């Protein structure tokens, strides 16, 4: 495998070409980068081709990135392979120090990273700032975990034998991430990979490459050696096929849709790669009659409307017990009427654009389907926004299992409310999905809290909280929501292989 001659190559990222553009909104314009990063060089595609990146709030072009494909991906894999022996040989404490320096640079540049994110992803600036802190938290967490990679000395069956187990980095890792958390989905994978002693090739979503490229530039400034982190932007099927076909790539960590996760799993079969798959969800949010209503409203607002409803752990189906149903709906509708919609850069905006006109169409289709099947819109908003790019937040009552909002991940600011009578009915309805990522439930009863929590078939359950994602705790799903866990004390294991050493004491 040989590195191609890139169309443009430089040791430092070139500043933006766009005067008056996004770079001018940054304290450090050097963080707006329109190049891929392979083996320590900022490069264009071999054939010079580029892809446009657009502002989801307006559709205006922000800039371009290289349309990399097979050749550039193979060069990135070769660079990661070449960098691996030296990186894995570094003492864990040195890898940890470098990760901590990267963390510090992320926090110093948080405002610029947030601006890049709002520009390309659309989420409100305050939310983007929140994601930078959350994403940086994984780097700090795994810097600590690097220092704690340990092994085992097992009791041997005979006196002349010793059995040791050591943990080794799995090797070159492919990292494929979605657009909805353009920063944290990368740090949640790259930080444990680097902490373990692996090297990586990242493919960010073509919709949100600038957050990823700025992160990589900060990693370079932190002193992470060339080749340890490589990033290719561009054509997803070609890049994905090159990554999965390569025998050098020993692991794939993917976050995205279940359909693409299944495709990558199939493509990885020939080379028997280790896989971590963080896929789609269809989270239930159950409110029992004995719940604290204020807490349940706060929880559902946080869970449902963050990132305009475009998160894998968003409450997708809201089940409310008959005794509290009407009060809950009234309070929820009032809270949703109070949400300001608009450009994420406008202060006070809580709901930004959806990622694309196609996403707006899909969410609109879910709303229309529910209304046609008897649901009622109780929010009554009439927002002055571009209907191609924005969806007004809406509460729908009278939702039923026959509707698309019950079966599919809506990924938009739509809160369908299902009325239920008893606990068994709610649990059965909540579990009636092929997905198993996150579930939430609110109750004042301790015994119900344990009983329901144990019956919910999901990787994460939130009891009286609408938030289940922190760097200190395992994150991940069961069923068609994926394989493996990210973050927490076990997150680094995804990037480590066990080696058992049997020693015969012969002399
Ligand atoms: P997606 O379409 O599956 O894309 C995810 C990533 O895969 C992107 O980088 C995409 O590239 C890439 N990709 C698409 N087709 C590919 C192919 N043939 N080969 C290789 N890579 C390919 O998902 P999305 O729409 O970006 O994200 C939304 C989904 O992610 C939702 O289902 C959500 O629930 C899920 N998600 C899950 C978690 C979790 O932790 N479980 C977290 C966040 C999101 P391009 O964008 O460049 O096409």
GROMACS .gro file of C-alpha atoms and ligand atoms in nm, residues 176-181 185 188 203-207 234 236-241 254-258 260-261 263-264 267 277-281 311-313 409 411 437 475 481 486, ligand 1:
model
   92
  176UNK     CA    1  -1.701   0.628   1.145
  177UNK     CA    2  -1.924   0.891   1.305
  178UNK     CA    3  -2.257   1.069   1.240
  179UNK     CA    4  -2.351   1.434   1.207
  180UNK     CA    5  -2.570   1.476   1.515
  181UNK     CA    6  -2.281   1.493   1.765
  185UNK     CA    7  -1.901   1.086   1.888
  188UNK     CA    8  -1.582   0.892   2.266
  203UNK     CA    9  -1.433   0.923   0.867
  204UNK     CA   10  -1.666   1.197   0.992
  205UNK     CA   11  -2.005   1.262   0.835
  206UNK     CA   12  -1.971   1.460   0.514
  207UNK     CA   13  -2.232   1.696   0.660
  234UNK     CA   14  -1.559   1.244   0.145
  236UNK     CA   15  -1.882   0.733   0.250
  237UNK     CA   16  -1.932   0.409   0.055
  238UNK     CA   17  -1.580   0.415  -0.095
  239UNK     CA   18  -1.412   0.510   0.233
  240UNK     CA   19  -1.621   0.257   0.427
  241UNK     CA   20  -1.543  -0.021   0.179
  254UNK     CA   21  -1.928   0.302   1.413
  255UNK     CA   22  -2.204   0.532   1.533
  256UNK     CA   23  -2.496   0.588   1.302
  257UNK     CA   24  -2.804   0.424   1.162
  258UNK     CA   25  -2.885   0.056   1.207
  260UNK     CA   26  -2.545   0.135   0.772
  261UNK     CA   27  -2.424  -0.049   1.083
  263UNK     CA   28  -2.390  -0.303   0.607
  264UNK     CA   29  -2.054  -0.235   0.772
  267UNK     CA   30  -1.846  -0.579   0.493
  277UNK     CA   31  -2.178  -0.043   1.682
  278UNK     CA   32  -2.379   0.243   1.837
  279UNK     CA   33  -2.695   0.243   1.628
  280UNK     CA   34  -3.046   0.381   1.622
  281UNK     CA   35  -3.296   0.398   1.906
  311UNK     CA   36  -3.032   1.230   1.914
  312UNK     CA   37  -3.025   0.852   1.933
  313UNK     CA   38  -3.141   0.865   2.297
  409UNK     CA   39  -3.705   0.680   1.503
  411UNK     CA   40  -3.534   1.225   1.474
  437UNK     CA   41  -3.083   0.182   2.338
  475UNK     CA   42  -2.322   0.391   2.694
  481UNK     CA   43  -2.927  -0.065   1.875
  486UNK     CA   44  -1.854   0.335   2.507
  508LIG     P1   45  -2.583   0.720   0.894
  508LIG     O1   46  -2.646   0.760   0.768
  508LIG     O2   47  -2.579   0.576   0.928
  508LIG     O3   48  -2.435   0.779   0.888
  508LIG     C1   49  -2.341   0.758   0.992
  508LIG     C2   50  -2.202   0.760   0.934
  508LIG     O4   51  -2.189   0.652   0.842
  508LIG     C3   52  -2.171   0.886   0.854
  508LIG     O5   53  -2.035   0.918   0.869
  508LIG     C4   54  -2.199   0.843   0.712
  508LIG     O6   55  -2.129   0.918   0.617
  508LIG     C5   56  -2.146   0.703   0.718
  508LIG     N1   57  -2.192   0.616   0.610
  508LIG     C6   58  -2.309   0.620   0.542
  508LIG     N2   59  -2.311   0.522   0.449
  508LIG     C7   60  -2.193   0.455   0.460
  508LIG     C8   61  -2.134   0.344   0.392
  508LIG     N3   62  -2.196   0.281   0.293
  508LIG     N4   63  -2.012   0.304   0.431
  508LIG     C9   64  -1.946   0.367   0.530
  508LIG     N5   65  -1.995   0.472   0.598
  508LIG    C10   66  -2.118   0.515   0.563
  508LIG     O7   67  -2.647   0.790   1.019
  508LIG     P2   68  -2.675   0.945   1.041
  508LIG     O8   69  -2.797   0.981   0.967
  508LIG     O9   70  -2.551   1.024   1.015
  508LIG    O10   71  -2.699   0.950   1.199
  508LIG    C11   72  -2.821   0.928   1.256
  508LIG    C12   73  -2.830   0.787   1.312
  508LIG    O11   74  -2.724   0.765   1.404
  508LIG    C13   75  -2.957   0.766   1.390
  508LIG    O12   76  -3.011   0.640   1.362
  508LIG    C14   77  -2.911   0.772   1.535
  508LIG    O13   78  -2.994   0.704   1.624
  508LIG    C15   79  -2.776   0.711   1.524
  508LIG     N6   80  -2.693   0.750   1.638
  508LIG    C16   81  -2.665   0.656   1.732
  508LIG    C17   82  -2.591   0.691   1.841
  508LIG    C18   83  -2.557   0.589   1.946
  508LIG    O14   84  -2.469   0.614   2.026
  508LIG     N7   85  -2.623   0.474   1.949
  508LIG    C19   86  -2.544   0.822   1.857
  508LIG    C20   87  -2.575   0.916   1.759
  508LIG    C21   88  -2.650   0.878   1.649
  508LIG     P3   89  -2.195   1.045   0.544
  508LIG    O15   90  -2.269   1.122   0.649
  508LIG    O16   91  -2.077   1.115   0.492
  508LIG    O17   92  -2.285   0.989   0.439
   0.00000   0.00000   0.00000
